[in-house]
Coordinates of C-alpha atoms in Angstrom, one line a residue:
S263 CA -42.6 13.0 -37.3
S264 CA -44.6 10.8 -34.3
A265 CA -41.0 8.0 -35.7
L266 CA -39.3 6.0 -33.6
I267 CA -35.3 6.0 -34.0
V268 CA -32.6 4.9 -32.1
V269 CA -30.0 7.3 -31.2
A270 CA -27.5 4.9 -29.1
G271 CA -26.5 1.1 -29.2
T272 CA -26.6 -1.7 -31.7
G273 CA -28.5 -3.9 -30.2
T274 CA -25.7 -6.1 -28.7
G275 CA -25.4 -6.0 -24.7
T276 CA -22.0 -5.0 -24.6
S277 CA -19.8 -1.3 -24.0
T278 CA -18.2 -0.8 -26.6
G279 CA -17.0 2.3 -29.9
D280 CA -15.9 4.7 -27.5
G281 CA -15.3 7.6 -30.6
G282 CA -17.4 6.3 -33.2
L283 CA -21.2 6.9 -34.2
A284 CA -23.6 6.0 -30.7
T285 CA -25.3 4.8 -34.0
A286 CA -22.3 2.1 -34.5
A287 CA -21.6 1.6 -30.6
T288 CA -23.2 -1.0 -28.2
L289 CA -24.7 -0.3 -25.2
Y290 CA -24.7 -3.0 -22.3
G291 CA -27.9 -2.5 -20.4
P292 CA -29.0 1.2 -20.4
A293 CA -30.6 2.8 -17.6
G294 CA -30.3 6.1 -17.4
V295 CA -30.9 8.7 -19.6
A296 CA -30.0 12.9 -19.5
F297 CA -30.2 15.8 -21.6
D298 CA -27.8 19.1 -21.1
A299 CA -27.6 22.3 -21.3
S300 CA -26.3 21.8 -24.6
G301 CA -28.9 19.2 -25.7
D302 CA -25.7 16.6 -25.2
I303 CA -27.2 13.4 -24.4
Y304 CA -26.6 11.1 -20.6
I305 CA -26.6 7.7 -20.5
T306 CA -25.9 4.6 -17.5
E307 CA -25.3 1.1 -17.8
F308 CA -26.7 -1.3 -15.7
H309 CA -24.1 -4.0 -17.0
G310 CA -21.4 -2.7 -18.4
C311 CA -21.1 0.2 -15.4
R312 CA -21.0 3.0 -16.9
L313 CA -21.8 6.6 -17.9
R314 CA -21.3 7.0 -21.2
K315 CA -22.1 10.9 -23.2
V316 CA -22.6 11.0 -27.2
N317 CA -22.1 15.6 -28.6
V318 CA -25.7 16.0 -30.1
S319 CA -23.3 18.0 -33.0
T320 CA -21.9 15.2 -33.3
G321 CA -23.1 12.2 -32.5
I322 CA -20.3 11.2 -31.1
I323 CA -19.9 8.8 -27.8
I324 CA -17.6 8.7 -24.7
T325 CA -17.4 7.5 -21.3
L326 CA -17.7 9.7 -18.8
A327 CA -17.3 7.5 -15.8
G328 CA -16.2 4.0 -14.8
T329 CA -13.8 1.9 -15.6
G330 CA -16.0 -1.3 -16.8
Y331 CA -15.6 -2.8 -13.1
C332 CA -18.3 -2.8 -10.9
G333 CA -18.4 -1.7 -7.4
Y334 CA -17.1 0.8 -6.0
S335 CA -14.0 3.6 -5.3
G336 CA -12.7 6.4 -6.9
D337 CA -14.1 8.9 -5.3
G338 CA -11.7 12.1 -4.9
G339 CA -10.6 11.0 -8.2
L340 CA -10.9 10.9 -12.2
A341 CA -14.2 9.5 -13.2
S342 CA -12.5 7.3 -16.3
S343 CA -10.2 5.2 -13.3
A344 CA -13.7 5.5 -10.9
S345 CA -16.1 2.1 -10.5
L346 CA -19.8 1.9 -10.6
A347 CA -21.7 -0.2 -9.1
R348 CA -24.6 -0.7 -11.2
P349 CA -25.9 1.9 -12.1
R350 CA -29.7 3.3 -12.9
G351 CA -31.0 7.3 -13.1
V352 CA -29.0 10.2 -14.2
A353 CA -29.5 14.2 -13.7
V354 CA -27.1 16.8 -15.3
D355 CA -27.8 20.5 -13.0
T356 CA -27.1 23.9 -14.9
S357 CA -23.6 24.1 -14.3
G358 CA -22.5 20.6 -16.0
N359 CA -22.7 18.4 -12.8
V360 CA -24.0 14.7 -13.7
Y361 CA -25.3 12.8 -11.0
I362 CA -25.0 9.0 -10.8
V363 CA -27.4 6.7 -9.4
V364 CA -25.8 4.0 -8.0
S365 CA -28.2 1.9 -7.1
S366 CA -25.7 -1.5 -5.7
S367 CA -23.9 0.9 -3.6
H368 CA -26.5 3.2 -2.1
R369 CA -25.3 6.1 -3.9
I370 CA -25.8 9.2 -5.4
R371 CA -22.4 10.2 -7.5
M372 CA -21.6 13.5 -8.3
F373 CA -19.4 13.8 -12.1
A374 CA -17.5 17.5 -12.1
Q375 CA -17.1 17.1 -15.5
N376 CA -16.2 21.0 -15.5
S377 CA -13.5 21.4 -13.2
T378 CA -10.3 19.4 -12.9
A379 CA -10.2 16.1 -11.1
C380 CA -7.8 15.9 -8.3
M381 CA -4.8 13.4 -8.4
T382 CA -1.6 12.9 -7.0
G383 CA 1.1 12.6 -9.5
N384 CA 0.7 12.9 -13.5
P385 CA 0.1 9.6 -14.8
T386 CA 1.2 8.1 -18.3
L387 CA -1.0 5.5 -18.5
A388 CA -4.4 5.0 -17.8
P389 CA -6.5 1.4 -18.4
T390 CA -9.6 0.8 -18.4
L391 CA -11.3 -3.0 -18.5
V392 CA -13.0 -3.3 -21.3
P393 CA -15.5 -6.1 -21.4
S394 CA -14.4 -9.0 -23.9
K395 CA -17.8 -9.7 -26.3
N396 CA -21.3 -11.1 -26.2
P397 CA -20.0 -12.3 -22.3
S398 CA -22.5 -14.3 -20.7
K399 CA -22.9 -13.2 -17.7
A400 CA -23.2 -10.0 -16.5
P401 CA -20.2 -8.7 -14.1
S402 CA -20.7 -8.9 -10.2
E403 CA -23.5 -7.5 -8.6
A404 CA -20.9 -6.5 -5.2
P405 CA -17.1 -5.3 -5.4
T406 CA -14.8 -8.0 -4.9
L407 CA -12.2 -8.1 -1.1
E408 CA -9.2 -8.1 -3.4
P409 CA -10.2 -6.9 -7.1
T410 CA -6.6 -7.9 -9.2
L411 CA -7.6 -4.6 -12.1
V412 CA -4.7 -2.7 -12.1
P413 CA -5.6 0.8 -10.9
T414 CA -4.6 4.0 -12.9
L415 CA -0.7 4.2 -12.8
V416 CA 0.6 7.1 -9.9
P417 CA 4.8 7.9 -10.9
S418 CA 5.9 6.6 -7.0
K419 CA 7.0 10.2 -7.0
A420 CA 5.9 12.7 -4.3
P421 CA 2.3 14.7 -4.8
S422 CA 3.4 17.5 -7.4
N423 CA -0.1 19.0 -7.0
S424 CA -2.4 19.7 -4.3
C425 CA -4.4 16.9 -3.5
I426 CA -4.3 16.6 1.1
N427 CA -4.7 13.0 2.3
V428 CA -5.1 11.2 -0.4
I429 CA -3.9 8.3 -0.9
S430 CA -2.7 6.2 -3.9
T431 CA -1.2 3.3 -5.3
V432 CA 2.6 3.7 -5.8
A433 CA 4.0 0.1 -6.4
G434 CA 2.4 -3.6 -7.8
T435 CA -0.3 -3.9 -9.9
G436 CA -2.5 -6.7 -7.2
K437 CA -0.3 -9.7 -9.0
A438 CA 0.7 -12.0 -6.7
S439 CA 4.1 -12.2 -8.9
S440 CA 7.8 -10.7 -9.2
L441 CA 8.1 -9.1 -12.4
G442 CA 7.8 -5.8 -14.2
D443 CA 11.8 -5.0 -13.5
G444 CA 13.4 -2.2 -15.0
G445 CA 10.1 -0.7 -15.8
V446 CA 7.3 2.3 -13.9
A447 CA 7.0 0.4 -10.4
T448 CA 3.3 0.4 -11.0
M449 CA 2.8 -1.4 -14.1
A450 CA 5.2 -3.4 -12.1
S451 CA 3.8 -6.7 -9.5
I452 CA 5.3 -7.6 -6.4
H453 CA 4.3 -11.1 -4.0
T454 CA 3.4 -10.3 -0.6
P455 CA 5.5 -7.5 0.2
L456 CA 6.5 -6.8 3.7
Q457 CA 8.7 -3.9 5.1
M458 CA 9.8 -1.4 3.4
A459 CA 12.9 1.1 4.1
I460 CA 13.7 4.3 2.7
D461 CA 17.7 5.8 2.0
A462 CA 18.9 9.2 2.3
L463 CA 17.8 9.8 -1.6
Q464 CA 13.9 8.9 -0.2
S465 CA 14.0 6.0 -3.3
Y466 CA 12.4 3.2 -1.0
Y467 CA 13.4 -1.0 0.3
I468 CA 11.3 -3.2 -0.6
T469 CA 11.0 -6.7 0.9
E470 CA 8.6 -9.9 -1.2
A471 CA 8.4 -12.6 1.2
D472 CA 6.7 -14.6 -1.6
G473 CA 8.4 -13.5 -3.5
C474 CA 11.8 -13.5 -1.6
T475 CA 13.4 -10.8 -3.8
V476 CA 14.8 -6.8 -2.1
R477 CA 13.3 -4.4 -4.6
K478 CA 14.1 -0.5 -4.9
V479 CA 12.2 1.9 -6.4
A480 CA 14.3 5.2 -7.6
R481 CA 13.0 8.5 -6.1
S482 CA 14.2 10.0 -9.4
T483 CA 12.1 7.9 -12.5
G484 CA 9.6 5.7 -10.5
F485 CA 11.4 2.5 -11.8
I486 CA 11.6 -0.4 -10.2
T487 CA 14.3 -3.5 -9.6
S488 CA 15.6 -6.2 -7.5
V489 CA 18.8 -5.8 -5.6
A490 CA 19.0 -8.8 -3.9
G491 CA 17.2 -12.3 -4.4
T492 CA 17.1 -14.7 -8.0
G493 CA 13.2 -15.3 -7.0
S494 CA 14.0 -19.1 -6.1
C495 CA 13.3 -19.1 -2.3
G496 CA 16.1 -21.1 -0.3
F497 CA 19.5 -20.3 0.4
G498 CA 23.2 -19.4 -1.4
G499 CA 25.4 -17.5 -3.0
D500 CA 27.3 -15.6 0.3
G501 CA 30.2 -13.3 -1.0
G502 CA 28.6 -12.7 -4.2
Q503 CA 26.3 -9.8 -5.8
A504 CA 23.1 -10.2 -4.6
T505 CA 20.9 -10.0 -7.3
S506 CA 22.1 -13.5 -7.4
A507 CA 21.0 -14.8 -3.8
N508 CA 18.6 -16.8 -2.8
L509 CA 16.4 -15.8 -0.2
D510 CA 13.6 -17.4 2.0
K511 CA 10.7 -14.9 2.7
P512 CA 12.6 -11.5 3.5
W513 CA 11.2 -9.9 6.5
G514 CA 12.2 -6.4 8.1
I515 CA 14.5 -4.3 5.8
A516 CA 16.9 -1.4 7.9
L517 CA 19.5 1.1 6.1
D518 CA 22.3 2.2 7.8
S519 CA 23.8 5.4 6.7
S520 CA 26.1 4.3 4.1
G521 CA 23.4 2.5 2.2
D522 CA 23.7 -1.0 3.2
I523 CA 20.9 -3.4 3.1
Y524 CA 19.9 -5.6 6.5
I525 CA 17.7 -7.9 5.4
A526 CA 15.9 -10.6 7.7
D527 CA 16.4 -13.1 6.4
S528 CA 13.2 -14.8 8.5
L529 CA 12.8 -18.5 7.5
N530 CA 17.3 -18.6 6.8
H531 CA 16.7 -17.4 9.9
R532 CA 19.4 -15.6 9.7
V533 CA 20.2 -11.3 8.9
R534 CA 22.5 -10.9 5.4
L535 CA 23.6 -7.8 4.2
V536 CA 24.1 -5.9 1.4
T537 CA 27.1 -3.4 0.9
A538 CA 26.0 -1.3 -1.4
R539 CA 29.2 -0.1 -2.2
T540 CA 29.7 -3.7 -4.2
G541 CA 26.7 -5.7 -3.9
I542 CA 27.8 -8.0 -2.2
I543 CA 25.5 -10.0 0.0
T544 CA 27.0 -11.7 3.4
T545 CA 25.2 -13.3 6.6
F546 CA 25.4 -10.7 9.2
A547 CA 24.3 -13.0 11.6
G548 CA 22.3 -16.2 12.2
T549 CA 24.0 -19.9 11.7
G550 CA 20.5 -20.6 10.1
I551 CA 20.0 -23.3 12.7
S552 CA 16.4 -22.1 13.9
G553 CA 17.1 -22.3 18.0
Y554 CA 18.6 -19.6 20.5
S555 CA 22.3 -19.3 21.7
G556 CA 25.6 -17.6 21.1
D557 CA 25.1 -14.4 23.1
N558 CA 28.6 -12.8 23.8
G559 CA 29.9 -14.3 21.0
A560 CA 29.5 -14.0 17.2
A561 CA 27.3 -13.0 15.5
T562 CA 27.2 -15.4 13.2
S563 CA 28.2 -17.9 15.0
A564 CA 24.8 -17.5 17.0
N565 CA 21.6 -19.4 16.5
L566 CA 18.2 -17.4 15.6
N567 CA 14.3 -18.4 14.9
D568 CA 12.2 -16.8 12.3
V569 CA 13.6 -13.7 11.7
R570 CA 11.4 -10.8 11.3
S571 CA 12.7 -7.8 12.3
V572 CA 15.4 -5.3 12.0
G573 CA 17.0 -2.4 12.5
V574 CA 20.1 0.3 12.8
D575 CA 20.8 2.7 15.4
A576 CA 23.6 5.8 14.8
S577 CA 25.3 4.4 17.2
G578 CA 26.7 1.3 15.4
Y579 CA 24.7 -1.7 16.7
V580 CA 22.0 -3.6 14.7
Y581 CA 18.6 -4.6 16.4
I582 CA 16.9 -8.1 15.5
G583 CA 14.0 -8.9 15.6
E584 CA 13.3 -12.7 16.1
R585 CA 10.2 -13.5 17.2
G586 CA 10.5 -17.0 16.9
N587 CA 11.8 -17.0 20.3
N588 CA 9.9 -14.0 21.8
C589 CA 13.1 -12.0 21.8
V590 CA 14.9 -8.3 20.4
R591 CA 18.9 -8.9 20.6
K592 CA 21.9 -6.8 19.8
V593 CA 24.9 -6.8 17.6
T594 CA 27.7 -4.1 18.3
L595 CA 29.2 -3.2 14.6
A596 CA 33.1 -3.0 16.2
T597 CA 32.9 -6.8 18.0
G598 CA 30.1 -8.0 15.7
I599 CA 29.3 -9.4 18.8
I600 CA 25.5 -10.5 19.6
T601 CA 23.4 -10.7 22.6
T602 CA 20.0 -10.4 23.6
L603 CA 18.1 -6.9 24.6
V604 CA 14.8 -8.0 25.6
D605 CA 12.6 -10.3 25.4
V606 CA 9.3 -9.3 23.1
N607 CA 6.4 -11.3 22.4
T608 CA 6.6 -11.4 18.2
P609 CA 8.9 -8.7 17.3
E610 CA 7.5 -8.2 14.3
A611 CA 8.4 -4.8 13.4
M612 CA 10.5 -2.3 14.4
A613 CA 11.8 1.6 14.2
V614 CA 15.4 3.1 16.1
D615 CA 14.3 6.6 16.8
I616 CA 17.7 9.7 16.6
T617 CA 18.0 8.8 20.8
G618 CA 18.8 5.5 19.8
N619 CA 15.7 4.3 21.1
V620 CA 14.1 1.0 20.2
F621 CA 10.0 1.0 19.1
I622 CA 8.7 -2.7 18.1
S623 CA 5.4 -3.6 16.8
S624 CA 4.4 -7.3 18.6
P625 CA 1.0 -8.2 17.0
D626 CA -0.1 -10.7 19.4
D627 CA 0.3 -8.7 21.9
H628 CA -1.8 -5.4 20.7
L629 CA 0.5 -2.9 21.5
V630 CA 3.4 -1.1 20.6
Y631 CA 7.0 -1.1 23.0
K632 CA 9.8 1.2 23.2
Y633 CA 12.7 0.4 25.2
T634 CA 14.6 2.8 26.5
I635 CA 18.8 2.7 26.0
S636 CA 19.4 4.7 29.2
S637 CA 17.4 3.3 31.3
S638 CA 17.2 -0.5 30.0
A639 CA 13.5 -0.2 30.4
L640 CA 10.2 -1.3 28.2
I641 CA 7.5 0.4 28.0
V642 CA 3.6 0.7 26.3
V643 CA 3.7 3.7 23.6
A644 CA 0.4 2.7 21.9
G645 CA -2.1 -0.3 23.0
T646 CA -4.0 -1.0 26.0
G647 CA -3.9 -5.0 24.7
T648 CA -6.8 -5.9 23.8
G649 CA -7.7 -7.0 20.1
T650 CA -9.9 -3.9 18.4
S651 CA -9.2 -0.5 16.6
T652 CA -10.9 2.1 18.4
G653 CA -9.6 5.8 20.8
D654 CA -9.0 7.5 17.7
G655 CA -8.9 11.6 19.8
G656 CA -7.7 9.8 23.0
L657 CA -3.8 8.9 24.2
A658 CA -2.4 6.1 22.6
T659 CA -1.9 4.0 26.1
A660 CA -5.2 3.8 26.4
A661 CA -6.4 3.2 22.8
T662 CA -6.7 -0.4 20.9
L663 CA -4.6 -1.8 18.4
Y664 CA -5.9 -4.6 16.4
G665 CA -2.3 -7.0 15.4
P666 CA 0.1 -4.1 15.1
A667 CA 1.9 -4.2 12.3
G668 CA 5.0 -1.9 11.2
V669 CA 6.0 0.9 13.0
A670 CA 7.5 4.4 12.0
F671 CA 8.5 7.6 12.0
D672 CA 9.0 11.0 10.8
A673 CA 11.0 14.0 10.8
S674 CA 9.0 15.3 13.9
G675 CA 9.2 11.6 16.4
D676 CA 5.5 11.6 15.5
I677 CA 4.5 7.7 15.6
Y678 CA 3.0 5.6 12.5
I679 CA 1.2 2.4 12.7
T680 CA 0.2 -0.2 9.9
E681 CA -2.8 -2.7 11.5
F682 CA -2.4 -5.8 9.6
H683 CA -5.9 -7.1 11.3
G684 CA -7.4 -3.4 11.8
C685 CA -6.4 -3.0 8.7
R686 CA -5.4 0.8 9.3
L687 CA -3.0 3.4 9.1
R688 CA -2.8 4.9 12.6
K689 CA -0.5 7.6 14.5
V690 CA 0.7 9.3 17.9
N691 CA 1.6 12.7 18.4
V692 CA 5.1 12.3 19.9
S693 CA 3.7 15.6 21.8
T694 CA 0.6 15.2 22.7
G695 CA 0.8 10.8 23.1
I696 CA -2.9 11.6 21.1
I697 CA -4.0 8.8 18.1
I698 CA -5.6 9.5 15.2
T699 CA -6.4 7.2 12.1
L700 CA -5.1 8.9 9.3
A701 CA -6.3 5.4 7.0
G702 CA -8.0 2.9 5.8
T703 CA -11.8 2.5 6.7
G704 CA -11.8 -0.2 9.2
Y705 CA -13.0 -2.5 5.8
C706 CA -9.8 -4.6 4.3
G707 CA -10.2 -4.2 0.9
Y708 CA -8.6 -1.9 -1.7
S709 CA -10.4 0.7 -3.1
G710 CA -10.2 4.0 -2.2
D711 CA -7.1 5.9 -5.1
G712 CA -6.9 9.3 -5.6
G713 CA -9.4 10.4 -3.4
L714 CA -9.7 10.5 1.3
A715 CA -7.3 8.4 2.8
S716 CA -9.7 8.4 5.9
S717 CA -11.9 6.7 3.1
A718 CA -9.9 4.2 1.3
S719 CA -9.9 0.4 2.4
L720 CA -6.9 -1.4 3.1
A721 CA -6.0 -5.0 2.4
R722 CA -3.8 -6.0 5.7
P723 CA -1.2 -3.7 5.6
R724 CA 2.4 -4.6 7.3
G725 CA 5.7 -2.2 6.6
V726 CA 5.0 1.5 6.5
A727 CA 7.7 4.0 6.6
V728 CA 7.8 7.9 5.8
D729 CA 10.3 10.6 3.5
T730 CA 11.5 13.6 4.5
S731 CA 8.3 15.5 2.4
G732 CA 5.8 13.7 5.2
N733 CA 4.7 10.8 2.2
V734 CA 3.8 8.1 3.7
Y735 CA 4.6 4.9 2.3
I736 CA 2.2 2.0 3.4
V737 CA 3.0 -1.8 2.7
V738 CA 0.0 -3.6 1.7
S739 CA 0.5 -7.3 1.3
S740 CA -2.9 -8.8 0.7
S741 CA -3.1 -7.1 -2.3
H742 CA 0.5 -6.7 -3.7
R743 CA 1.6 -2.8 -3.5
I744 CA 3.0 -0.2 -2.1
R745 CA 0.4 3.0 -1.5
M746 CA 1.4 6.2 -0.5
F747 CA -0.4 8.5 1.8
A748 CA -0.1 12.5 0.4
Q749 CA -0.8 13.7 4.0
N750 CA 0.7 17.8 3.2
S751 CA -0.8 18.5 1.1
T752 CA -4.4 19.8 0.0
A753 CA -7.7 17.5 -0.5
C754 CA -9.8 17.9 -3.7
M755 CA -13.8 16.0 -3.7
T756 CA -16.6 16.7 -5.1
G757 CA -19.4 17.8 -3.3

């Protein structure tokens, strides 16, 4: 009939109307159009940063890909949780795979709509960003370094399906606050997390420096609660419930075999102890006065300076890393006596292996050290002292580390190292001494959930911990999240 009619859109520049008639829905800068074998219509929105589909039989429109945030993320995960950066062209092959020409990220991306998307866990909520009506300007063309969107929610349990080397967020929304106690950890906000520890039940504990709290995520439920600190920074509460006490920039954390919690209370210049059986908090070491004194006396009478790390071994010793004194000190539990173990520049984090050897990360030296208890020797196990991130596939002692901030072990004794400035997670094979990168591209940002960890961005990772299943938890301070790397499962990728 030579007629020109509207099949989608109202003429208003927003992106709304999913689940209704396409002619009543709004499109935000439609740029590409294509058909599949059934005649269904595929539309890319350049300003809406989405891929939408119109069912030819019903006229109903839905969003297939994109959250409305204009950026690049989500490869290997659900298309509805991915970000698209200014999509233009679109095409559909005979298998129903949809190809999206994404101009601003200089990529062609494929949406495999007839297969099962790979995700770690079984999310129950998946919020998306909906642009406000009549926005004054289009979304930014380039992804920001630290987007504040809530990602697809992933329960804080180990993955139960089959995705290999996949990364996900298990705690935190990206908002810098300490909110959400009693709810799912992925819906809660955590405020500058620094270090973490895992207990015998595989629940994990997180120090929040700016939140001045220590919080716990229960393995069985994925729920988050506070176990120490009120959120008000300062000192107080010894002898009472830990949740009514004050902490000041809690940094490192360690657990003993009884589940008691040792907290490096950095700006209080103390180590605080929470007894698991009672929930009572006390000062384990330090007077609260910044200084260096007290060796060979009671730990509670010693002066400590900027306590950053703490470790516990199986033989009854507690190790304390002091950034202000550039040393590691040792407290004998049987006597409460403190001594200096070794001088180390900026002991940021530590981990104690099953034989009692103490591994210490030094971000300023760009090295990871090992203090061998049997020989009282301090040796380098990773890094050359140069602040870059190189050497994958070679010996760890010949590789460079860029600000190592966290150190941990798995059941095999392999060593995991986070690089604060290198924005990577690296692994040293204890048998061969070879180092590789497990997660992070070297770009410091937040992206990649649901995809390969090697393609993800990490924003200033600090702490690291490994559970009994081999899942690696990364404390990402600048994006206020805990991310999990599932290294022992099988990866899903489109293409």
